[in-house]
């Protein structure tokens, strides 16, 4: 690559990174649509920026073009997802780019949707230069549930675990309720806000009586569905989840042959939706059929181990605290495949991200790659 080409490539990457940062401002507000950002550059200067702020609202390209005005003519537009080519809640963004007289469009990832894709071809037909693939991995990662929904019958599942320095998940002396600090816990709430559902197992409900709501972060457009994997429908009627089920939708996933009819009826009377599935994988598919595209799971070791054994975890997020809890503490991977914990140390899984929150370190591991768009 010549120095001029390398410089041009780095500029493209820089502007696309800005578009990705803009896209993330839609966190928790665009689903089931993707988060998208756009930047308009004319003569080496940013003249317009925009992002998809809320489901049903104007798309990123339209917002950026509005800000650019006449300066968009002959400009380059950087957009994190292929501009749509169909009439949905808004007109096609590809048509808006053509009407604005843009000269070049740089796209991070092609749209996998059979309904919306085709914008790149329309732009080329209009005589524009179209380049695809700049910062593609980051763009696909940002909208992993959206891409996964096109290719998979189950939701994109993120498993979150908070661990001590020696790999435990609970203080055996019950001296400390929290393993991680307030900064890490606030990040967990932010992550919840971008999920369609937050899920735990019945063991967590019985031990902790969680509320599974978003509190220490900006509220999402729609509160995440609360899901309990509870084969025999043991979720207590006096639990926070049941008492607030009429305010925040709550689903108990049970086994038809293990859940007594009277327990199911009692939960239903309190506003809990009870669904049935014979296996863990089938449970996820039932939830997908109910519109759940992404699950943020915060279970104890039993359910975490089952999800890992069955290969149902797409992203594993570990918040690791600096203090140890000792040999008697419950181990996070007690029920996971035997070699799984060591696989996190030997580089078997790609590390998507690593960040510090206060004294705690968050590591995000890719256990599956995102089903990608065709580009």
mmCIF file of C-alpha atoms in Angstrom:
data_model
loop_
_atom_site.group_PDB
_atom_site.id
_atom_site.type_symbol
_atom_site.label_atom_id
_atom_site.label_comp_id
_atom_site.label_asym_id
_atom_site.label_seq_id
_atom_site.Cartn_x
_atom_site.Cartn_y
_atom_site.Cartn_z
ATOM 1 C CA UNK A 1 0.000 0.000 0.000
ATOM 2 C CA UNK A 2 1.437 3.415 -0.960
ATOM 3 C CA UNK A 3 1.803 6.106 1.683
ATOM 4 C CA UNK A 4 -1.042 8.082 0.055
ATOM 5 C CA UNK A 5 -3.310 5.039 0.052
ATOM 6 C CA UNK A 6 -2.375 4.245 3.643
ATOM 7 C CA UNK A 7 -3.182 7.803 4.717
ATOM 8 C CA UNK A 8 -6.535 7.639 2.926
ATOM 9 C CA UNK A 9 -7.293 4.305 4.582
ATOM 10 C CA UNK A 10 -6.479 5.704 8.030
ATOM 11 C CA UNK A 11 -8.703 8.714 7.418
ATOM 12 C CA UNK A 12 -11.557 6.413 6.430
ATOM 13 C CA UNK A 13 -11.016 4.392 9.610
ATOM 14 C CA UNK A 14 -10.910 7.553 11.736
ATOM 15 C CA UNK A 15 -14.173 8.935 10.373
ATOM 16 C CA UNK A 16 -15.846 5.529 10.669
ATOM 17 C CA UNK A 17 -14.768 5.245 14.288
ATOM 18 C CA UNK A 18 -16.482 8.576 14.861
ATOM 19 C CA UNK A 19 -19.614 7.240 13.159
ATOM 20 C CA UNK A 20 -19.514 4.176 15.429
ATOM 21 C CA UNK A 21 -19.219 6.378 18.511
ATOM 22 C CA UNK A 22 -22.261 8.314 17.328
ATOM 23 C CA UNK A 23 -24.166 5.084 16.687
ATOM 24 C CA UNK A 24 -23.683 3.977 20.279
ATOM 25 C CA UNK A 25 -25.629 7.023 21.472
ATOM 26 C CA UNK A 26 -28.737 5.094 20.451
ATOM 27 C CA UNK A 27 -27.968 2.463 23.126
ATOM 28 C CA UNK A 28 -31.173 1.029 24.540
ATOM 29 C CA UNK A 29 -33.472 3.016 22.240
ATOM 30 C CA UNK A 30 -33.316 1.625 18.700
ATOM 31 C CA UNK A 31 -34.179 -2.076 19.014
ATOM 32 C CA UNK A 32 -35.365 -3.975 17.070
ATOM 33 C CA UNK A 33 -33.603 -1.634 14.646
ATOM 34 C CA UNK A 34 -29.802 -1.427 14.759
ATOM 35 C CA UNK A 35 -27.757 1.442 16.155
ATOM 36 C CA UNK A 36 -26.369 3.465 13.235
ATOM 37 C CA UNK A 37 -24.141 6.530 12.998
ATOM 38 C CA UNK A 38 -23.197 8.724 10.035
ATOM 39 C CA UNK A 39 -20.598 11.418 9.349
ATOM 40 C CA UNK A 40 -20.503 13.771 6.332
ATOM 41 C CA UNK A 41 -17.023 14.980 5.308
ATOM 42 C CA UNK A 42 -16.370 17.704 2.713
ATOM 43 C CA UNK A 43 -12.911 18.957 1.792
ATOM 44 C CA UNK A 44 -11.364 17.295 4.831
ATOM 45 C CA UNK A 45 -13.859 18.786 7.270
ATOM 46 C CA UNK A 46 -16.797 17.228 9.114
ATOM 47 C CA UNK A 47 -19.888 19.134 7.995
ATOM 48 C CA UNK A 48 -22.608 16.875 9.364
ATOM 49 C CA UNK A 49 -23.157 14.146 11.942
ATOM 50 C CA UNK A 50 -26.134 12.066 12.937
ATOM 51 C CA UNK A 51 -27.288 8.863 14.568
ATOM 52 C CA UNK A 52 -30.447 6.810 14.862
ATOM 53 C CA UNK A 53 -31.659 8.059 18.229
ATOM 54 C CA UNK A 54 -34.878 6.102 18.691
ATOM 55 C CA UNK A 55 -36.895 3.350 17.047
ATOM 56 C CA UNK A 56 -39.259 4.891 14.518
ATOM 57 C CA UNK A 57 -37.308 8.146 14.345
ATOM 58 C CA UNK A 58 -35.130 9.575 11.543
ATOM 59 C CA UNK A 59 -32.188 7.452 10.469
ATOM 60 C CA UNK A 60 -28.556 8.456 10.948
ATOM 61 C CA UNK A 61 -27.941 9.420 7.318
ATOM 62 C CA UNK A 62 -30.920 11.759 7.233
ATOM 63 C CA UNK A 63 -29.862 13.487 10.440
ATOM 64 C CA UNK A 64 -26.295 13.939 9.178
ATOM 65 C CA UNK A 65 -27.462 15.273 5.807
ATOM 66 C CA UNK A 66 -29.782 17.770 7.504
ATOM 67 C CA UNK A 67 -26.870 19.120 9.504
ATOM 68 C CA UNK A 68 -24.608 19.254 6.436
ATOM 69 C CA UNK A 69 -27.123 21.039 4.244
ATOM 70 C CA UNK A 70 -25.717 22.142 0.859
ATOM 71 C CA UNK A 71 -22.217 21.110 1.984
ATOM 72 C CA UNK A 72 -23.253 17.466 1.420
ATOM 73 C CA UNK A 73 -23.072 17.913 -2.370
ATOM 74 C CA UNK A 74 -19.881 16.228 -3.544
ATOM 75 C CA UNK A 75 -19.048 15.075 -0.013
ATOM 76 C CA UNK A 76 -18.174 11.662 1.443
ATOM 77 C CA UNK A 77 -20.588 10.050 3.871
ATOM 78 C CA UNK A 78 -19.419 7.457 6.391
ATOM 79 C CA UNK A 79 -22.182 5.218 7.705
ATOM 80 C CA UNK A 80 -21.909 2.205 9.990
ATOM 81 C CA UNK A 81 -24.569 0.133 8.194
ATOM 82 C CA UNK A 82 -25.629 -0.020 4.553
ATOM 83 C CA UNK A 83 -28.249 2.691 3.919
ATOM 84 C CA UNK A 84 -31.724 1.216 3.713
ATOM 85 C CA UNK A 85 -33.386 0.882 0.324
ATOM 86 C CA UNK A 86 -37.014 0.405 1.399
ATOM 87 C CA UNK A 87 -39.926 2.418 2.725
ATOM 88 C CA UNK A 88 -40.403 1.469 6.367
ATOM 89 C CA UNK A 89 -41.221 3.913 9.153
ATOM 90 C CA UNK A 90 -39.066 6.376 7.176
ATOM 91 C CA UNK A 91 -38.232 6.779 3.447
ATOM 92 C CA UNK A 92 -35.139 5.034 2.011
ATOM 93 C CA UNK A 93 -31.856 6.561 3.177
ATOM 94 C CA UNK A 94 -30.255 5.586 -0.139
ATOM 95 C CA UNK A 95 -32.654 7.947 -1.915
ATOM 96 C CA UNK A 96 -31.804 10.754 0.520
ATOM 97 C CA UNK A 97 -28.090 10.336 -0.227
ATOM 98 C CA UNK A 98 -28.726 10.427 -3.971
ATOM 99 C CA UNK A 99 -30.903 13.533 -3.654
ATOM 100 C CA UNK A 100 -28.210 15.274 -1.592
ATOM 101 C CA UNK A 101 -25.663 14.817 -4.375
ATOM 102 C CA UNK A 102 -23.146 12.899 -2.281
ATOM 103 C CA UNK A 103 -20.108 11.729 -4.265
ATOM 104 C CA UNK A 104 -18.895 8.818 -2.141
ATOM 105 C CA UNK A 105 -20.375 6.592 0.550
ATOM 106 C CA UNK A 106 -18.201 4.493 2.872
ATOM 107 C CA UNK A 107 -20.117 1.661 4.575
ATOM 108 C CA UNK A 108 -18.849 -0.403 7.504
ATOM 109 C CA UNK A 109 -21.146 -3.430 7.022
ATOM 110 C CA UNK A 110 -23.811 -4.458 4.551
ATOM 111 C CA UNK A 111 -27.357 -4.866 5.822
ATOM 112 C CA UNK A 112 -28.270 -8.571 6.238
ATOM 113 C CA UNK A 113 -32.012 -7.881 6.077
ATOM 114 C CA UNK A 114 -33.752 -9.051 2.924
ATOM 115 C CA UNK A 115 -36.223 -6.195 3.405
ATOM 116 C CA UNK A 116 -33.851 -3.254 3.886
ATOM 117 C CA UNK A 117 -30.676 -4.177 2.010
ATOM 118 C CA UNK A 118 -29.842 -3.058 -1.499
ATOM 119 C CA UNK A 119 -28.857 0.504 -0.691
ATOM 120 C CA UNK A 120 -25.264 0.058 -1.833
ATOM 121 C CA UNK A 121 -26.395 -1.156 -5.251
ATOM 122 C CA UNK A 122 -28.804 1.765 -5.589
ATOM 123 C CA UNK A 123 -26.023 4.227 -4.771
ATOM 124 C CA UNK A 124 -23.698 2.670 -7.342
ATOM 125 C CA UNK A 125 -26.448 2.819 -9.945
ATOM 126 C CA UNK A 126 -26.700 6.550 -9.243
ATOM 127 C CA UNK A 127 -22.999 6.933 -10.062
ATOM 128 C CA UNK A 128 -21.574 7.178 -6.564
ATOM 129 C CA UNK A 129 -18.366 5.569 -5.384
ATOM 130 C CA UNK A 130 -19.277 3.039 -2.702
ATOM 131 C CA UNK A 131 -16.681 1.362 -0.452
ATOM 132 C CA UNK A 132 -17.676 -1.353 2.002
ATOM 133 C CA UNK A 133 -15.851 -2.931 4.934
ATOM 134 C CA UNK A 134 -14.154 -0.085 6.817
ATOM 135 C CA UNK A 135 -14.246 -0.971 10.560
ATOM 136 C CA UNK A 136 -16.587 -3.811 9.703
ATOM 137 C CA UNK A 137 -15.792 -6.004 12.709
ATOM 138 C CA UNK A 138 -16.562 -3.190 15.152
ATOM 139 C CA UNK A 139 -19.791 -2.324 13.331
ATOM 140 C CA UNK A 140 -20.998 -5.916 13.393
ATOM 141 C CA UNK A 141 -20.054 -6.312 17.062
ATOM 142 C CA UNK A 142 -22.019 -3.203 18.018
ATOM 143 C CA UNK A 143 -25.204 -4.658 16.515
ATOM 144 C CA UNK A 144 -24.575 -8.355 17.130
ATOM 145 C CA UNK A 145 -28.204 -9.133 18.151
ATOM 146 C CA UNK A 146 -29.471 -7.519 14.933
ATOM 147 C CA UNK A 147 -27.170 -9.595 12.724
ATOM 148 C CA UNK A 148 -27.798 -12.756 14.747
ATOM 149 C CA UNK A 149 -31.567 -12.375 14.418
ATOM 150 C CA UNK A 150 -31.278 -12.807 10.654
ATOM 151 C CA UNK A 151 -29.309 -16.050 10.901
ATOM 152 C CA UNK A 152 -30.244 -17.834 14.132
ATOM 153 C CA UNK A 153 -33.450 -19.261 15.641
ATOM 154 C CA UNK A 154 -32.349 -18.247 19.134
ATOM 155 C CA UNK A 155 -31.505 -14.879 20.740
ATOM 156 C CA UNK A 156 -27.970 -13.534 21.001
ATOM 157 C CA UNK A 157 -26.955 -14.453 24.544
ATOM 158 C CA UNK A 158 -24.485 -12.604 26.742
ATOM 159 C CA UNK A 159 -23.494 -14.296 29.989
ATOM 160 C CA UNK A 160 -22.291 -11.973 32.761
ATOM 161 C CA UNK A 161 -20.340 -13.204 35.768
ATOM 162 C CA UNK A 162 -18.852 -11.213 38.655
ATOM 163 C CA UNK A 163 -15.842 -13.089 40.041
ATOM 164 C CA UNK A 164 -13.334 -12.739 42.820
ATOM 165 C CA UNK A 165 -9.630 -12.858 42.023
ATOM 166 C CA UNK A 166 -9.691 -16.615 42.693
ATOM 167 C CA UNK A 167 -12.739 -17.333 40.522
ATOM 168 C CA UNK A 168 -15.523 -17.433 43.098
ATOM 169 C CA UNK A 169 -18.998 -15.937 42.822
ATOM 170 C CA UNK A 170 -20.148 -15.767 46.439
ATOM 171 C CA UNK A 171 -18.580 -15.054 49.803
ATOM 172 C CA UNK A 172 -18.923 -18.276 51.846
ATOM 173 C CA UNK A 173 -19.287 -16.197 55.017
ATOM 174 C CA UNK A 174 -21.954 -13.960 53.450
ATOM 175 C CA UNK A 175 -19.963 -10.996 54.734
ATOM 176 C CA UNK A 176 -20.159 -9.120 51.445
ATOM 177 C CA UNK A 177 -23.204 -9.066 49.194
ATOM 178 C CA UNK A 178 -21.268 -7.513 46.317
ATOM 179 C CA UNK A 179 -18.052 -8.880 44.834
ATOM 180 C CA UNK A 180 -17.483 -5.929 42.511
ATOM 181 C CA UNK A 181 -17.574 -2.200 43.181
ATOM 182 C CA UNK A 182 -20.181 0.445 42.290
ATOM 183 C CA UNK A 183 -18.577 1.384 38.956
ATOM 184 C CA UNK A 184 -18.754 -2.193 37.676
ATOM 185 C CA UNK A 185 -22.326 -2.587 38.920
ATOM 186 C CA UNK A 186 -23.349 0.597 37.103
ATOM 187 C CA UNK A 187 -21.870 -0.805 33.897
ATOM 188 C CA UNK A 188 -23.954 -3.963 34.345
ATOM 189 C CA UNK A 189 -27.084 -1.805 34.472
ATOM 190 C CA UNK A 190 -25.989 -0.005 31.306
ATOM 191 C CA UNK A 191 -25.524 -3.370 29.590
ATOM 192 C CA UNK A 192 -28.969 -4.495 30.747
ATOM 193 C CA UNK A 193 -30.471 -1.410 29.122
ATOM 194 C CA UNK A 194 -29.567 -2.611 25.619
ATOM 195 C CA UNK A 195 -30.969 -6.129 26.033
ATOM 196 C CA UNK A 196 -34.425 -7.357 25.168
ATOM 197 C CA UNK A 197 -34.405 -9.603 28.248
ATOM 198 C CA UNK A 198 -32.491 -10.044 31.493
ATOM 199 C CA UNK A 199 -32.409 -13.662 32.682
ATOM 200 C CA UNK A 200 -31.520 -15.678 35.768
ATOM 201 C CA UNK A 201 -32.137 -19.176 37.066
ATOM 202 C CA UNK A 202 -34.428 -20.132 39.920
ATOM 203 C CA UNK A 203 -31.400 -20.534 42.200
ATOM 204 C CA UNK A 204 -30.602 -16.835 41.886
ATOM 205 C CA UNK A 205 -34.220 -15.888 42.575
ATOM 206 C CA UNK A 206 -34.310 -18.003 45.731
ATOM 207 C CA UNK A 207 -30.910 -16.786 46.958
ATOM 208 C CA UNK A 208 -31.002 -13.086 46.062
ATOM 209 C CA UNK A 209 -34.620 -12.083 45.279
ATOM 210 C CA UNK A 210 -33.453 -9.776 42.456
ATOM 211 C CA UNK A 211 -35.515 -7.144 40.669
ATOM 212 C CA UNK A 212 -33.623 -7.405 37.305
ATOM 213 C CA UNK A 213 -34.439 -3.824 36.343
ATOM 214 C CA UNK A 214 -32.294 -1.003 34.947
ATOM 215 C CA UNK A 215 -31.547 1.456 37.753
ATOM 216 C CA UNK A 216 -28.025 2.883 37.760
ATOM 217 C CA UNK A 217 -28.050 3.826 34.069
ATOM 218 C CA UNK A 218 -30.221 5.811 31.633
ATOM 219 C CA UNK A 219 -33.542 4.026 31.193
ATOM 220 C CA UNK A 220 -34.093 2.235 27.870
ATOM 221 C CA UNK A 221 -37.014 2.853 25.533
ATOM 222 C CA UNK A 222 -38.569 -0.446 26.640
ATOM 223 C CA UNK A 223 -37.767 -2.120 29.946
ATOM 224 C CA UNK A 224 -36.080 -5.498 29.392
ATOM 225 C CA UNK A 225 -38.289 -8.516 29.813
ATOM 226 C CA UNK A 226 -37.402 -10.406 33.006
ATOM 227 C CA UNK A 227 -36.894 -14.129 32.522
ATOM 228 C CA UNK A 228 -36.522 -16.904 35.088
ATOM 229 C CA UNK A 229 -35.445 -20.374 33.988
ATOM 230 C CA UNK A 230 -37.469 -22.380 36.503
ATOM 231 C CA UNK A 231 -38.365 -25.885 35.356
ATOM 232 C CA UNK A 232 -40.787 -26.646 38.205
ATOM 233 C CA UNK A 233 -42.276 -23.128 38.565
ATOM 234 C CA UNK A 234 -40.910 -22.637 42.094
ATOM 235 C CA UNK A 235 -40.581 -18.845 41.793
ATOM 236 C CA UNK A 236 -42.044 -17.547 45.094
ATOM 237 C CA UNK A 237 -45.259 -15.563 44.862
ATOM 238 C CA UNK A 238 -43.787 -13.113 47.363
ATOM 239 C CA UNK A 239 -40.628 -12.492 45.339
ATOM 240 C CA UNK A 240 -39.907 -9.045 43.906
ATOM 241 C CA UNK A 241 -40.247 -10.421 40.381
ATOM 242 C CA UNK A 242 -43.758 -11.739 40.965
ATOM 243 C CA UNK A 243 -44.951 -8.771 43.042
ATOM 244 C CA UNK A 244 -43.939 -6.370 40.255
ATOM 245 C CA UNK A 245 -44.883 -8.548 37.282
ATOM 246 C CA UNK A 246 -47.809 -6.324 36.322
ATOM 247 C CA UNK A 247 -45.433 -3.356 36.083
ATOM 248 C CA UNK A 248 -42.478 -5.028 34.342
ATOM 249 C CA UNK A 249 -43.225 -8.018 32.070
ATOM 250 C CA UNK A 250 -41.919 -11.235 33.613
ATOM 251 C CA UNK A 251 -41.654 -14.703 32.086
ATOM 252 C CA UNK A 252 -41.034 -17.994 33.841
ATOM 253 C CA UNK A 253 -39.737 -20.736 31.551
ATOM 254 C CA UNK A 254 -40.840 -24.116 32.916
ATOM 255 C CA UNK A 255 -41.006 -27.761 31.864
ATOM 256 C CA UNK A 256 -44.543 -28.951 31.234
ATOM 257 C CA UNK A 257 -43.911 -32.298 32.939
ATOM 258 C CA UNK A 258 -42.237 -30.750 36.018
ATOM 259 C CA UNK A 259 -44.350 -27.694 36.813
ATOM 260 C CA UNK A 260 -47.482 -28.380 38.933
ATOM 261 C CA UNK A 261 -50.626 -26.894 37.425
ATOM 262 C CA UNK A 262 -51.460 -25.061 40.648
ATOM 263 C CA UNK A 263 -48.050 -23.323 40.653
ATOM 264 C CA UNK A 264 -48.451 -22.255 37.044
ATOM 265 C CA UNK A 265 -51.968 -20.972 37.730
ATOM 266 C CA UNK A 266 -50.839 -19.047 40.801
ATOM 267 C CA UNK A 267 -48.013 -17.332 38.919
ATOM 268 C CA UNK A 268 -50.341 -16.510 36.044
ATOM 269 C CA UNK A 269 -52.845 -14.902 38.407
ATOM 270 C CA UNK A 270 -50.106 -12.559 39.606
ATOM 271 C CA UNK A 271 -49.331 -11.415 36.062
ATOM 272 C CA UNK A 272 -46.393 -13.698 35.308
ATOM 273 C CA UNK A 273 -46.328 -15.308 31.867
ATOM 274 C CA UNK A 274 -45.407 -18.995 32.085
ATOM 275 C CA UNK A 275 -44.085 -20.672 28.958
ATOM 276 C CA UNK A 276 -42.954 -24.247 28.498
ATOM 277 C CA UNK A 277 -39.958 -25.787 26.765
ATOM 278 C CA UNK A 278 -38.355 -29.231 27.110
ATOM 279 C CA UNK A 279 -34.704 -28.110 26.904
ATOM 280 C CA UNK A 280 -32.572 -25.059 27.497
ATOM 281 C CA UNK A 281 -32.017 -24.536 23.782
ATOM 282 C CA UNK A 282 -35.731 -24.889 23.118
ATOM 283 C CA UNK A 283 -36.356 -22.327 25.881
ATOM 284 C CA UNK A 284 -34.257 -19.784 24.020
ATOM 285 C CA UNK A 285 -36.098 -20.503 20.793
ATOM 286 C CA UNK A 286 -39.446 -20.003 22.560
ATOM 287 C CA UNK A 287 -38.231 -16.624 23.771
ATOM 288 C CA UNK A 288 -37.038 -15.735 20.266
ATOM 289 C CA UNK A 289 -40.515 -16.545 18.954
ATOM 290 C CA UNK A 290 -41.835 -14.013 21.480
ATOM 291 C CA UNK A 291 -39.663 -11.263 19.975
ATOM 292 C CA UNK A 292 -36.606 -11.567 22.219
ATOM 293 C CA UNK A 293 -33.499 -10.984 20.096
ATOM 294 C CA UNK A 294 -30.961 -10.477 22.876
ATOM 295 C CA UNK A 295 -30.609 -11.889 26.386
ATOM 296 C CA UNK A 296 -28.359 -10.591 29.141
ATOM 297 C CA UNK A 297 -28.013 -13.548 31.497
ATOM 298 C CA UNK A 298 -26.837 -13.067 35.087
ATOM 299 C CA UNK A 299 -27.202 -16.580 36.538
ATOM 300 C CA UNK A 300 -25.474 -18.568 39.225
ATOM 301 C CA UNK A 301 -22.983 -21.358 38.476
ATOM 302 C CA UNK A 302 -25.607 -24.042 37.755
ATOM 303 C CA UNK A 303 -27.384 -22.253 34.904
ATOM 304 C CA UNK A 304 -24.136 -20.653 33.714
ATOM 305 C CA UNK A 305 -22.569 -24.099 33.446
ATOM 306 C CA UNK A 306 -25.565 -25.459 31.546
ATOM 307 C CA UNK A 307 -25.493 -22.588 29.056
ATOM 308 C CA UNK A 308 -21.760 -23.100 28.486
ATOM 309 C CA UNK A 309 -22.053 -26.888 28.165
ATOM 310 C CA UNK A 310 -24.730 -26.549 25.503
ATOM 311 C CA UNK A 311 -22.826 -23.924 23.529
ATOM 312 C CA UNK A 312 -25.522 -21.266 23.963
ATOM 313 C CA UNK A 313 -23.300 -18.384 25.104
ATOM 314 C CA UNK A 314 -22.190 -15.893 22.452
ATOM 315 C CA UNK A 315 -20.429 -13.342 24.648
ATOM 316 C CA UNK A 316 -19.029 -13.985 28.116
ATOM 317 C CA UNK A 317 -18.497 -10.872 30.231
ATOM 318 C CA UNK A 318 -16.421 -11.325 33.378
ATOM 319 C CA UNK A 319 -16.073 -8.576 35.959
ATOM 320 C CA UNK A 320 -13.114 -9.635 38.104
ATOM 321 C CA UNK A 321 -12.542 -8.067 41.494
ATOM 322 C CA UNK A 322 -9.072 -7.871 43.071
ATOM 323 C CA UNK A 323 -9.867 -9.685 46.312
ATOM 324 C CA UNK A 324 -9.935 -13.451 46.862
ATOM 325 C CA UNK A 325 -12.727 -15.320 48.652
ATOM 326 C CA UNK A 326 -10.924 -18.524 49.530
ATOM 327 C CA UNK A 327 -11.081 -22.203 48.684
ATOM 328 C CA UNK A 328 -14.502 -22.717 50.290
ATOM 329 C CA UNK A 329 -16.262 -20.146 48.099
ATOM 330 C CA UNK A 330 -18.605 -21.240 45.328
ATOM 331 C CA UNK A 331 -16.708 -21.434 42.044
ATOM 332 C CA UNK A 332 -18.076 -19.691 38.979
ATOM 333 C CA UNK A 333 -17.314 -22.537 36.587
ATOM 334 C CA UNK A 334 -18.150 -25.442 38.897
ATOM 335 C CA UNK A 335 -20.679 -26.805 36.384
ATOM 336 C CA UNK A 336 -19.009 -25.673 33.164
ATOM 337 C CA UNK A 337 -17.052 -28.018 30.858
ATOM 338 C CA UNK A 338 -13.892 -29.196 32.624
ATOM 339 C CA UNK A 339 -11.427 -27.275 30.474
ATOM 340 C CA UNK A 340 -13.467 -24.134 30.048
ATOM 341 C CA UNK A 341 -11.866 -21.954 32.725
ATOM 342 C CA UNK A 342 -8.368 -22.728 31.462
ATOM 343 C CA UNK A 343 -9.506 -21.914 27.905
ATOM 344 C CA UNK A 344 -10.080 -18.319 29.006
ATOM 345 C CA UNK A 345 -6.422 -18.063 29.970
ATOM 346 C CA UNK A 346 -4.797 -19.862 27.044
ATOM 347 C CA UNK A 347 -6.137 -17.620 24.287
ATOM 348 C CA UNK A 348 -8.755 -20.044 22.956
ATOM 349 C CA UNK A 349 -11.343 -17.264 22.898
ATOM 350 C CA UNK A 350 -10.919 -13.862 21.300
ATOM 351 C CA UNK A 351 -11.004 -10.975 23.775
ATOM 352 C CA UNK A 352 -13.435 -8.438 22.346
ATOM 353 C CA UNK A 353 -12.863 -5.785 24.972
ATOM 354 C CA UNK A 354 -11.085 -5.182 28.260
ATOM 355 C CA UNK A 355 -11.795 -2.194 30.504
ATOM 356 C CA UNK A 356 -11.316 -1.175 34.098
ATOM 357 C CA UNK A 357 -14.192 -0.001 36.289
ATOM 358 C CA UNK A 358 -12.829 1.237 39.575
ATOM 359 C CA UNK A 359 -10.826 -1.636 41.067
ATOM 360 C CA UNK A 360 -12.500 -4.233 38.826
ATOM 361 C CA UNK A 361 -11.544 -5.395 35.354
ATOM 362 C CA UNK A 362 -14.163 -6.273 32.727
ATOM 363 C CA UNK A 363 -13.168 -8.779 30.041
ATOM 364 C CA UNK A 364 -15.461 -9.658 27.146
ATOM 365 C CA UNK A 365 -14.824 -12.993 25.412
ATOM 366 C CA UNK A 366 -16.215 -14.069 22.031
ATOM 367 C CA UNK A 367 -17.411 -17.672 22.330
ATOM 368 C CA UNK A 368 -19.088 -17.470 18.908
ATOM 369 C CA UNK A 369 -18.521 -15.032 16.086
ATOM 370 C CA UNK A 370 -21.366 -12.800 14.952
ATOM 371 C CA UNK A 371 -23.308 -14.150 11.957
ATOM 372 C CA UNK A 372 -22.282 -11.495 9.466
ATOM 373 C CA UNK A 373 -23.857 -9.606 6.643
ATOM 374 C CA UNK A 374 -22.951 -10.746 3.132
ATOM 375 C CA UNK A 375 -20.389 -7.973 2.529
#
